[in-house]
Coordinates of N, CA and C and ligand atoms in Angstrom, one line a residue:
M963 N 12.7 3.2 -30.8 CA 13.6 2.8 -29.6 C 14.1 1.2 -29.8
S964 N 14.6 1.2 -29.5 CA 15.9 -0.5 -29.3 C 14.9 -1.5 -29.3
E965 N 15.0 -3.0 -29.6 CA 14.5 -3.9 -29.5 C 14.5 -4.2 -28.0
R966 N 15.9 -4.3 -27.7 CA 15.9 -4.5 -25.7 C 15.2 -3.4 -25.1
T967 N 14.7 -2.0 -25.3 CA 14.3 -1.4 -24.9 C 12.7 -1.5 -24.5
Q968 N 12.5 -2.1 -25.7 CA 10.8 -2.1 -25.7 C 10.8 -3.3 -24.7
A969 N 11.6 -4.5 -25.4 CA 11.2 -5.8 -24.0 C 11.4 -5.2 -23.1
T970 N 12.1 -4.6 -22.1 CA 12.4 -4.0 -20.7 C 11.4 -3.3 -20.7
K971 N 10.7 -2.2 -21.7 CA 9.6 -1.4 -21.1 C 8.0 -2.5 -20.8
R972 N 8.0 -3.7 -22.0 CA 7.2 -4.5 -21.9 C 7.0 -5.6 -20.4
S973 N 8.4 -5.7 -20.2 CA 8.5 -6.7 -18.9 C 8.0 -5.4 -17.8
S974 N 8.3 -4.2 -17.5 CA 7.9 -3.4 -16.6 C 6.2 -3.5 -16.3
E975 N 6.0 -3.4 -17.4 CA 4.4 -3.3 -17.9 C 3.9 -4.2 -17.3
D976 N 4.5 -5.2 -17.9 CA 3.6 -6.7 -17.4 C 3.5 -7.2 -15.7
A977 N 5.1 -6.6 -14.8 CA 5.2 -6.7 -13.8 C 4.1 -5.5 -12.9
I978 N 4.0 -4.8 -13.7 CA 2.7 -4.0 -12.8 C 1.5 -4.4 -12.9
V979 N 1.0 -5.3 -13.8 CA -0.1 -5.4 -13.9 C 0.0 -7.1 -13.1
E980 N 0.6 -7.9 -13.1 CA 1.0 -8.5 -12.1 C 0.8 -8.4 -10.7
A981 N 0.9 -7.5 -10.2 CA 1.0 -6.8 -9.1 C -0.1 -6.8 -8.3
H982 N -1.1 -6.8 -9.5 CA -2.7 -6.4 -9.2 C -3.9 -7.3 -9.7
A983 N -3.3 -7.7 -10.9 CA -4.3 -8.5 -11.4 C -5.5 -9.9 -10.3
I984 N -4.7 -9.9 -9.3 CA -5.2 -11.5 -8.0 C -6.4 -10.6 -7.5
Y985 N -6.8 -9.4 -7.8 CA -7.6 -8.9 -7.1 C -8.8 -8.6 -7.8
T986 N -9.8 -9.5 -7.7 CA -11.0 -10.0 -8.7 C -12.2 -9.4 -7.4
P987 N -13.3 -9.6 -8.0 CA -14.7 -9.1 -6.9 C -14.5 -10.7 -6.6
L988 N -14.5 -11.9 -7.0 CA -14.1 -12.7 -5.9 C -13.4 -13.1 -5.0
S989 N -12.2 -12.5 -5.1 CA -10.8 -12.4 -4.4 C -11.0 -11.2 -3.0
L990 N -11.7 -10.3 -3.8 CA -11.6 -9.1 -2.4 C -12.9 -9.8 -2.1
S991 N -13.6 -10.5 -1.7 CA -15.0 -11.1 -0.9 C -14.1 -11.4 0.5
F992 N -13.0 -12.1 0.3 CA -12.3 -13.0 1.0 C -11.3 -12.7 1.5
Y993 N -10.8 -11.2 0.9 CA -9.1 -10.9 1.0 C -9.2 -10.5 2.7
D994 N -10.4 -9.5 3.4 CA -9.8 -9.4 4.2 C -10.3 -10.5 5.1
F995 N -10.3 -11.2 5.5 CA -10.2 -12.4 6.3 C -8.7 -13.2 6.0
A996 N -8.6 -13.5 4.9 CA -7.2 -14.0 4.6 C -5.9 -13.3 4.9
V997 N -6.2 -11.8 4.6 CA -4.7 -11.7 4.6 C -4.8 -10.7 6.1
H998 N -5.8 -9.7 6.3 CA -6.2 -8.9 8.0 C -6.8 -9.6 9.1
G999 N -7.3 -10.9 8.4 CA -8.1 -12.0 9.8 C -6.7 -13.0 10.0
L1000 N -5.9 -13.4 8.7 CA -4.9 -14.7 9.2 C -3.8 -14.5 8.9
S1001 N -3.0 -13.5 7.4 CA -2.0 -13.6 7.7 C -1.1 -12.8 8.2
N1002 N -1.6 -11.6 8.8 CA -1.0 -11.0 9.9 C -0.7 -11.4 10.7
R1003 N -1.4 -11.9 11.4 CA -1.1 -12.4 13.0 C -0.3 -13.8 12.5
F1004 N -0.5 -15.1 12.0 CA 0.0 -16.4 11.9 C 1.1 -16.5 10.7
V1005 N 1.1 -15.1 10.0 CA 2.4 -15.4 8.8 C 3.1 -14.2 8.3
W1006 N 2.6 -12.9 8.8 CA 3.6 -12.3 8.7 C 3.8 -11.5 10.0
M1007 N 3.5 -12.3 11.5 CA 3.3 -11.9 12.8 C 3.6 -10.5 13.3
C1008 N 2.6 -9.8 12.6 CA 2.0 -8.8 12.8 C 0.6 -8.3 12.9
P1009 N 0.1 -8.3 14.5 CA -1.6 -8.5 14.6 C -1.7 -6.9 13.5
T1010 N -3.2 -7.2 13.2 CA -3.6 -6.3 12.4 C -4.1 -5.0 13.0
S1011 N -4.0 -4.9 14.5 CA -4.3 -4.0 15.3 C -3.4 -3.0 15.4
K1012 N -2.0 -3.2 14.9 CA -0.7 -2.1 14.8 C -1.4 -1.6 13.7
I1013 N -2.0 -1.8 12.7 CA -2.0 -1.1 11.5 C -3.5 -0.4 11.7
F1014 N -4.3 -1.0 12.1 CA -5.5 0.0 12.7 C -4.9 1.2 13.9
G1015 N -4.1 0.8 14.6 CA -3.7 2.2 15.3 C -3.2 3.1 14.4
L1016 N -2.2 3.0 13.6 CA -1.7 4.3 13.2 C -2.7 4.8 12.2
Y1017 N -3.8 3.9 11.6 CA -5.3 4.7 11.0 C -5.5 5.8 12.2
V1018 N -6.2 4.9 13.3 CA -6.2 5.9 14.7 C -5.9 6.7 14.8
R1019 N -4.5 7.0 14.5 CA -3.7 7.9 14.9 C -3.6 9.2 13.9
H1020 N -3.3 8.7 13.0 CA -2.8 9.6 11.6 C -3.9 9.9 10.7
L1021 N -5.2 9.3 11.1 CA -6.3 9.7 9.9 C -6.5 11.4 9.5
S1022 N -6.7 12.2 9.2 CA -7.2 13.4 9.1 C -8.9 13.7 8.5
P1023 N -9.4 14.0 8.9 CA -10.7 15.1 7.8 C -10.7 14.7 6.3
S1024 N -9.2 15.1 6.0 CA -9.2 15.1 4.5 C -8.3 14.3 4.3
H1025 N -8.3 13.1 3.9 CA -7.5 11.8 3.4 C -7.8 11.7 2.5
L1026 N -6.1 11.1 1.6 CA -5.9 10.5 0.6 C -5.8 8.9 0.6
E1027 N -6.6 7.6 0.3 CA -6.0 6.7 0.4 C -5.4 5.9 -0.9
A1028 N -4.3 5.9 -1.2 CA -3.3 5.4 -1.9 C -3.4 3.7 -1.7
A1029 N -3.7 3.3 -2.7 CA -4.1 1.4 -3.3 C -4.4 0.7 -2.2
V1030 N -6.2 1.6 -2.4 CA -7.6 1.8 -1.2 C -7.4 -0.1 -1.2
G1031 N -8.0 -1.3 -2.1 CA -7.8 -2.2 -1.6 C -9.6 -2.4 -1.3
T1032 N -9.7 -3.0 -0.2 CA -10.9 -3.5 0.2 C -11.7 -1.8 1.2
G1033 N -10.8 -1.4 1.1 CA -10.9 -0.3 2.5 C -11.3 -0.5 3.8
L1034 N -11.0 -1.7 4.3 CA -11.5 -2.4 5.7 C -10.7 -1.1 6.7
F1035 N -9.7 -0.7 6.7 CA -9.3 0.5 7.7 C -10.3 1.3 7.7
L1036 N -10.2 2.1 6.3 CA -10.9 3.3 6.5 C -12.3 3.2 7.0
D1037 N -13.3 2.0 6.8 CA -14.3 1.7 7.1 C -14.7 1.2 8.8
R1038 N -13.4 0.8 9.1 CA -13.8 0.3 10.6 C -12.8 1.5 11.6
A1039 N -12.2 2.3 10.9 CA -11.5 3.4 11.6 C -12.3 4.6 13.0
G1040 N -13.3 3.8 13.0 CA -14.7 5.0 13.5 C -14.2 6.6 13.8
R1041 N -13.8 7.1 11.7 CA -13.5 8.8 11.9 C -14.6 8.8 10.7
S1042 N -14.8 10.3 10.3 CA -15.5 11.0 9.1 C -14.7 11.5 8.3
F1043 N -15.0 11.8 7.3 CA -14.1 12.9 6.4 C -14.8 13.7 6.2
D1044 N -14.3 14.8 6.2 CA -14.8 16.0 5.0 C -14.5 15.7 3.7
R1045 N -13.3 15.1 3.2 CA -13.1 14.9 1.9 C -12.5 13.7 1.7
L1046 N -13.0 12.3 1.0 CA -11.8 11.5 1.2 C -12.0 10.8 -0.3
V1047 N -10.7 10.7 -0.8 CA -10.4 10.2 -2.2 C -9.7 8.9 -2.0
L1048 N -10.0 7.7 -3.0 CA -9.5 6.7 -3.0 C -8.6 6.6 -4.5
L1049 N -7.2 6.3 -4.4 CA -6.6 6.0 -5.4 C -6.9 4.1 -5.5
D1050 N -6.5 3.6 -7.0 CA -6.0 1.8 -7.0 C -6.2 2.1 -8.6
I1051 N -5.4 1.4 -8.6 CA -4.8 1.0 -10.3 C -6.2 0.2 -10.8
N1052 N -6.7 -0.8 -9.7 CA -7.8 -1.4 -10.5 C -9.1 -1.3 -10.1
M1053 N -9.8 -1.2 -10.8 CA -10.9 -0.8 -10.9 C -12.2 -2.1 -9.7
N1054 N -11.9 -2.9 -9.6 CA -12.4 -3.9 -9.1 C -12.5 -3.5 -7.0
C1055 N -11.1 -2.9 -7.2 CA -10.8 -2.9 -5.6 C -11.4 -1.1 -5.2
L1056 N -12.0 -0.3 -6.8 CA -12.4 0.8 -6.4 C -13.8 0.7 -6.2
D1057 N -14.1 -0.5 -7.0 CA -15.7 0.0 -6.7 C -16.3 -0.7 -5.8
F1058 N -15.1 -2.0 -5.3 CA -15.6 -2.6 -3.5 C -15.4 -1.4 -2.6
S1059 N -14.5 -1.1 -2.7 CA -14.5 0.1 -1.7 C -15.4 1.1 -1.2
A1060 N -15.7 1.7 -3.0 CA -16.7 3.3 -2.7 C -18.3 2.5 -2.5
R1061 N -18.0 1.2 -2.5 CA -19.6 1.0 -2.1 C -19.2 0.9 -0.8
R1062 N -18.4 0.0 -0.3 CA -18.6 -0.2 1.2 C -18.4 1.3 1.8
L1063 N -17.3 2.7 1.4 CA -17.8 3.4 2.3 C -18.3 4.7 1.6
R1064 N -19.4 4.4 1.0 CA -20.5 5.3 0.3 C -20.6 6.4 1.2
R1065 N -20.7 6.0 2.7 CA -21.3 6.6 3.9 C -20.5 8.2 3.7
F1066 N -19.5 8.2 3.3 CA -18.4 9.1 2.9 C -18.4 9.9 1.5
D1067 N -18.7 9.0 1.1 CA -18.9 9.9 -0.6 C -18.2 10.1 -1.0
P1068 N -17.0 8.9 -1.3 CA -15.6 9.3 -1.4 C -15.6 9.5 -2.8
E1069 N -14.4 9.8 -3.4 CA -13.7 10.7 -5.0 C -13.0 9.0 -5.6
C1070 N -13.1 9.0 -6.3 CA -12.2 7.9 -6.9 C -11.7 7.7 -7.7
H1071 N -10.2 7.6 -8.2 CA -9.6 7.6 -8.9 C -8.8 6.4 -9.4
E1072 N -8.5 5.6 -11.2 CA -7.5 4.7 -11.5 C -6.6 5.1 -11.6
V1073 N -5.8 5.1 -10.8 CA -4.1 5.5 -11.0 C -3.5 4.6 -10.8
N1074 N -2.0 4.8 -11.7 CA -1.0 4.2 -10.9 C 0.0 4.3 -10.7
L1075 N 0.2 4.1 -9.3 CA 1.3 4.7 -8.3 C 2.4 4.9 -9.1
L1076 N 3.0 4.6 -10.2 CA 4.4 4.2 -10.5 C 4.0 5.4 -11.3
A1077 N 3.6 6.4 -11.9 CA 3.2 7.4 -13.1 C 2.7 8.4 -12.6
P1078 N 3.4 9.2 -12.6 CA 3.4 10.8 -11.6 C 1.2 10.5 -11.9
I1079 N 0.9 11.3 -11.0 CA -0.9 11.1 -10.5 C -1.0 12.7 -11.0
G1080 N -1.7 12.8 -12.4 CA -2.3 13.7 -12.8 C -3.7 14.4 -12.1
L1081 N -3.9 14.7 -11.0 CA -5.4 15.1 -10.2 C -4.6 16.3 -9.7
A1082 N -5.7 17.0 -10.2 CA -5.5 18.7 -9.9 C -6.6 19.2 -8.9
V1083 N -6.0 18.5 -7.6 CA -7.1 18.8 -6.5 C -6.4 19.4 -5.4
P1084 N -6.9 20.1 -4.2 CA -6.5 20.9 -3.0 C -5.4 19.9 -2.1
P1085 N -4.6 20.0 -1.8 CA -3.7 18.7 -0.8 C -4.2 18.4 0.5
F1086 N -4.4 17.5 0.7 CA -4.3 16.8 1.7 C -3.7 16.4 3.3
D1087 N -4.3 16.6 4.3 CA -4.0 16.3 5.6 C -3.3 14.8 6.5
S1088 N -3.6 14.0 5.1 CA -3.0 12.6 5.7 C -3.2 11.7 3.9
V1089 N -2.3 10.8 4.0 CA -2.1 10.0 2.9 C -1.8 8.9 3.8
S1090 N -2.7 7.9 3.1 CA -1.9 6.5 3.9 C -1.5 5.6 2.8
L1091 N -0.3 4.6 2.4 CA 0.5 3.8 1.6 C 0.1 2.7 2.0
T1092 N -1.1 1.9 2.4 CA -1.0 0.8 3.1 C -0.6 -0.9 2.2
Y1093 N 0.2 -1.6 2.7 CA 0.2 -3.1 2.0 C 0.1 -2.8 0.3
V1094 N 0.8 -1.6 -0.2 CA 1.4 -1.8 -1.6 C 2.4 -1.6 -2.0
L1095 N 3.5 -1.1 -1.2 CA 5.1 -1.0 -1.7 C 5.6 -2.4 -1.8
H1096 N 4.9 -3.4 -0.9 CA 5.9 -4.7 -1.4 C 5.0 -5.5 -2.3
C1097 N 4.4 -4.8 -3.0 CA 3.4 -5.7 -4.1 C 4.3 -4.5 -5.4
L1098 N 5.0 -3.7 -5.6 CA 5.0 -3.3 -6.3 C 6.9 -3.8 -6.8
P1099 N 6.7 -4.0 -8.4 CA 8.2 -4.4 -8.9 C 9.2 -3.1 -8.7
G1100 N 10.5 -3.8 -8.4 CA 11.4 -3.1 -8.8 C 11.9 -3.0 -7.0
P1101 N 13.4 -2.6 -6.8 CA 13.6 -2.2 -5.6 C 13.3 -1.1 -4.7
I1102 N 13.8 -1.0 -3.6 CA 12.8 -0.1 -2.9 C 13.2 1.2 -3.1
S1103 N 14.3 1.7 -3.5 CA 14.8 3.0 -4.1 C 14.3 3.2 -5.2
E1104 N 13.4 2.4 -6.4 CA 12.6 2.8 -7.5 C 11.5 2.6 -6.8
K1105 N 11.0 2.2 -5.7 CA 9.4 2.1 -6.0 C 8.6 2.7 -4.8
L1106 N 9.7 3.5 -4.3 CA 9.6 4.8 -3.4 C 9.4 5.9 -4.5
V1107 N 9.2 5.9 -5.6 CA 8.5 7.3 -6.8 C 7.5 7.4 -6.3
V1108 N 6.7 6.4 -5.8 CA 5.1 6.5 -5.3 C 5.1 7.8 -4.3
V1109 N 6.1 7.5 -3.6 CA 6.0 8.7 -2.5 C 6.0 10.1 -3.0
D1110 N 6.9 10.0 -4.3 CA 7.5 11.4 -4.8 C 6.2 11.8 -6.0
H1111 N 5.1 10.9 -6.0 CA 4.0 11.5 -6.7 C 3.1 11.6 -5.6
L1112 N 2.9 11.3 -4.5 CA 1.7 11.5 -3.4 C 2.5 12.7 -3.0
K1113 N 3.5 12.7 -2.9 CA 3.9 14.2 -1.9 C 3.5 15.6 -2.6
P1114 N 2.9 15.5 -3.7 CA 2.4 17.1 -4.3 C 1.1 17.2 -3.7
L1115 N 0.4 16.0 -3.6 CA -0.9 16.2 -3.2 C -0.9 16.2 -1.4
M1116 N 0.3 16.2 -1.1 CA 0.1 16.7 0.6 C 0.7 18.0 0.7
A1117 N -0.5 18.8 2.0 CA -0.5 19.9 2.7 C 0.7 19.9 3.4
D1118 N 1.6 20.7 3.7 CA 2.7 21.2 4.1 C 3.2 20.1 5.5
R1119 N 1.9 20.2 6.9 CA 2.2 19.8 8.1 C 1.5 18.0 7.5
A1120 N 1.0 17.7 6.7 CA 0.6 16.6 6.6 C 1.3 15.3 6.7
V1121 N 0.6 14.2 7.3 CA 1.6 12.9 7.1 C 1.4 11.9 5.9
L1122 N 2.2 10.8 5.7 CA 2.3 10.2 5.2 C 2.3 8.5 6.0
F1123 N 1.5 7.4 6.0 CA 2.0 6.7 6.8 C 1.4 5.2 5.5
G1124 N 1.9 4.7 6.5 CA 1.4 3.3 5.9 C 2.4 1.5 6.7
A1125 N 1.9 0.7 6.0 CA 2.8 -0.4 6.4 C 3.0 -1.3 5.1
T1126 N 4.3 -1.7 5.5 CA 4.7 -2.7 3.9 C 5.1 -4.3 4.7
I1127 N 5.2 -5.1 3.9 CA 6.0 -6.4 4.4 C 7.5 -6.6 3.7
L1128 N 8.1 -6.7 4.5 CA 9.6 -6.5 4.3 C 9.9 -8.0 4.1
G1129 N 11.1 -8.8 2.6 CA 10.9 -9.7 2.6 C 13.0 -10.2 2.8
R1130 N 13.6 -9.4 3.2 CA 14.8 -9.2 3.0 C 15.7 -8.6 4.5
A1131 N 16.5 -9.4 5.0 CA 16.9 -9.6 6.8 C 15.4 -9.5 7.6
V1132 N 15.3 -10.5 7.2 CA 13.8 -10.9 8.2 C 14.2 -12.5 8.6
N1133 N 12.9 -12.5 9.6 CA 13.2 -13.7 9.7 C 11.8 -14.8 9.4
P1134 N 11.7 -15.2 8.3 CA 10.3 -15.6 8.0 C 9.9 -17.3 8.6
N1135 N 9.0 -17.0 9.3 CA 8.6 -18.2 9.7 C 8.1 -20.0 8.6
G1136 N 7.7 -21.0 8.3 CA 7.6 -21.9 7.4 C 6.5 -21.2 6.6
P1137 N 5.1 -21.3 6.9 CA 4.4 -20.2 5.9 C 4.8 -19.1 5.3
A1138 N 5.6 -18.4 5.9 CA 6.1 -17.1 5.1 C 7.1 -17.5 4.0
R1139 N 7.9 -18.5 4.4 CA 8.6 -19.1 3.4 C 7.6 -19.1 2.0
A1140 N 7.1 -20.0 2.5 CA 6.0 -20.4 1.2 C 5.3 -19.3 0.6
L1141 N 4.7 -18.3 0.6 CA 4.1 -17.9 0.7 C 4.9 -16.2 0.1
F1142 N 6.1 -16.3 0.6 CA 6.7 -15.3 -0.2 C 7.3 -16.1 -1.4
R1143 N 8.0 -17.4 -1.7 CA 8.1 -18.2 -2.8 C 6.9 -17.8 -3.7
L1144 N 5.7 -18.6 -3.5 CA 4.8 -18.4 -4.0 C 4.1 -17.0 -5.0
Y1145 N 3.9 -15.8 -4.1 CA 3.7 -14.8 -4.6 C 4.8 -14.1 -5.2
N1146 N 5.9 -14.3 -4.6 CA 7.4 -13.3 -5.6 C 7.1 -14.2 -6.9
E1147 N 6.7 -15.6 -7.5 CA 6.9 -16.1 -8.4 C 6.0 -15.6 -9.5
K1148 N 4.6 -15.5 -8.9 CA 3.1 -14.8 -9.4 C 3.3 -13.3 -10.2
G1149 N 4.4 -12.8 -9.3 CA 4.3 -11.5 -9.3 C 3.6 -10.5 -8.5
V1150 N 2.6 -11.0 -7.7 CA 2.1 -10.6 -6.1 C 2.3 -9.9 -5.7
F1151 N 3.8 -10.2 -4.9 CA 4.9 -9.5 -4.3 C 6.0 -9.5 -5.2
N1152 N 6.8 -8.0 -5.2 CA 7.9 -8.2 -5.1 C 8.7 -7.8 -4.2
N1153 N 8.9 -8.6 -3.2 CA 9.7 -7.9 -1.8 C 10.7 -8.7 -1.2
L1154 N 11.3 -9.3 -2.5 CA 12.5 -10.1 -1.6 C 13.9 -9.7 -1.4
E1155 N 13.9 -8.4 -1.9 CA 15.2 -7.5 -1.5 C 14.4 -6.1 -0.6
D1156 N 13.5 -6.0 -0.6 CA 12.9 -5.3 0.6 C 13.5 -5.1 2.0
D1157 N 14.1 -4.2 2.7 CA 14.6 -4.4 3.6 C 14.4 -3.1 4.5
L1158 N 14.5 -3.1 5.8 CA 14.1 -1.9 6.5 C 14.9 -1.1 6.9
A1159 N 16.4 -1.0 6.3 CA 17.3 0.0 6.1 C 17.2 1.1 5.1
S1160 N 16.7 -0.1 3.5 CA 16.5 1.0 2.5 C 14.9 1.4 2.4
L1161 N 14.3 0.9 3.3 CA 13.0 1.8 3.4 C 13.0 3.2 4.5
T1162 N 14.1 2.9 5.2 CA 14.2 3.9 6.2 C 15.3 5.2 5.9
E1163 N 16.6 4.4 5.0 CA 17.3 5.5 3.7 C 16.0 6.4 2.8
G1164 N 15.2 6.0 2.3 CA 14.5 6.5 1.4 C 13.3 7.2 1.7
L1165 N 12.7 6.9 2.9 CA 11.8 7.8 3.4 C 12.6 8.9 4.1
E1166 N 13.9 8.4 4.7 CA 14.6 10.0 5.3 C 14.6 11.1 4.2
R1167 N 15.4 10.4 3.3 CA 15.9 11.0 2.0 C 14.4 12.4 1.8
R1168 N 12.9 11.9 1.9 CA 12.2 12.7 1.7 C 11.3 13.5 2.4
F1169 N 11.7 12.8 3.5 CA 10.6 13.7 4.6 C 11.6 14.1 5.7
T1170 N 11.1 15.4 6.7 CA 12.0 15.6 7.7 C 12.0 14.9 9.4
H1171 N 10.7 14.2 9.3 CA 10.4 13.5 10.3 C 10.0 12.3 10.2
V1172 N 10.2 11.1 10.4 CA 10.0 9.7 9.8 C 10.1 8.8 11.0
E1173 N 9.2 8.2 11.5 CA 8.9 6.9 12.6 C 8.6 5.6 11.5
I1174 N 9.3 4.6 12.3 CA 9.0 3.7 11.5 C 9.8 2.3 12.7
E1175 N 8.9 1.5 12.3 CA 9.0 0.2 13.6 C 8.7 -1.2 12.6
Q1176 N 9.3 -1.6 13.1 CA 9.2 -3.4 12.5 C 8.5 -4.4 13.5
H1177 N 7.1 -4.5 13.2 CA 7.0 -6.2 13.9 C 6.9 -7.1 13.2
G1178 N 6.9 -7.9 13.2 CA 7.3 -9.6 12.9 C 7.9 -9.2 11.2
L1179 N 7.3 -9.2 10.5 CA 7.7 -9.3 8.9 C 7.0 -7.5 8.4
V1180 N 6.4 -7.0 9.4 CA 5.8 -5.8 9.1 C 6.6 -4.7 9.2
A1181 N 6.9 -3.8 8.1 CA 7.7 -2.4 8.4 C 5.9 -1.5 8.7
I1182 N 6.0 -0.2 10.0 CA 4.8 0.4 9.9 C 5.7 1.7 10.4
F1183 N 5.3 2.8 9.4 CA 5.9 3.9 9.2 C 5.2 5.1 9.4
H1184 N 5.2 6.5 9.9 CA 4.8 7.5 9.2 C 5.9 8.3 9.1
A1185 N 5.5 9.4 8.3 CA 6.2 10.7 7.9 C 5.9 11.7 7.7
R1186 N 6.1 13.2 7.8 CA 5.9 14.4 7.7 C 6.9 15.3 7.1
Ligands
SAM370 C1 -2.7 -5.8 -0.9 S1 -3.5 -4.5 -1.3 C2 -3.6 -3.5 -0.3 C3 -4.5 -3.0 0.0 C4 -5.1 -2.1 0.9 N1 -4.3 -1.0 1.1 C5 -5.1 -2.9 2.6 O1 -3.8 -2.8 3.1 O2 -5.4 -3.8 2.5 C6 -2.4 -3.8 -3.0 C7 -3.4 -2.6 -3.6 O3 -2.7 -2.1 -4.3 C8 -3.2 -1.7 -5.5 N2 -1.9 -1.7 -6.7 C9 -0.9 -2.3 -6.9 N3 -0.1 -2.0 -7.9 C10 -0.7 -0.5 -8.1 C11 0.0 0.6 -8.7 N4 0.8 0.8 -9.5 N5 -0.9 1.9 -8.6 C12 -1.7 1.5 -8.0 N6 -2.1 0.9 -7.0 C13 -1.6 -0.6 -6.7 C14 -4.6 -3.0 -5.8 O4 -5.1 -3.0 -6.8 C15 -4.2 -3.3 -4.4 O5 -5.7 -2.3 -4.0

């Protein structure tokens, strides 16, 4: 491997780590309040009820949650599951959400969604991908490889749904601009090139039915 290829590989591995290193037991204890309580409404200008609506409409009894974080939406959606599988690259997130969702007896897997997911399990009827695309490094065209990795885990008529914070061709307010700068510098977000058109195009290339709406800076989508 050339020095340049090695350096590129190292920097992309670093970027993947930076995108999730912030999720510690301490930060997860106030994540729901900071992100879904305050930021959605006042910074990203998208009420959390819009995201809850997605879960209420699309959750199935056989559900795969990709990049689970704290598991807030699964906890509060008022559904039960025959089978619930949680994926995340960060063990703190898996531990936190597994504890919170223990009444559903979830199965947890430590998985990098940017790499093929080697899970030999029957396919799911619903898969969600909420607030992770804006964290992942690279342009939308490369981030959407996560959808290619999730698709083999979807049954024929399954739905993929989720949300992501757009950083391009949007109109951020002062706090949003400040947080974009801070989070993108730290590598927690990588969304300054993410726009609705590329997300729509990428999803439409992979699914026959795509619905996508923008609320404030947030794109909310579902696809079959
Ligand atoms: C902003 S949080 C969103 C959590 C939750 N889905 C929500 O909506 O609150 C991003 C989540 O993506 C996970 N994550 C980041 N990079 C990942 C990767 N490459 N593969 C899998 N999960 C990843 C983080 O560990 C974290 O749980």
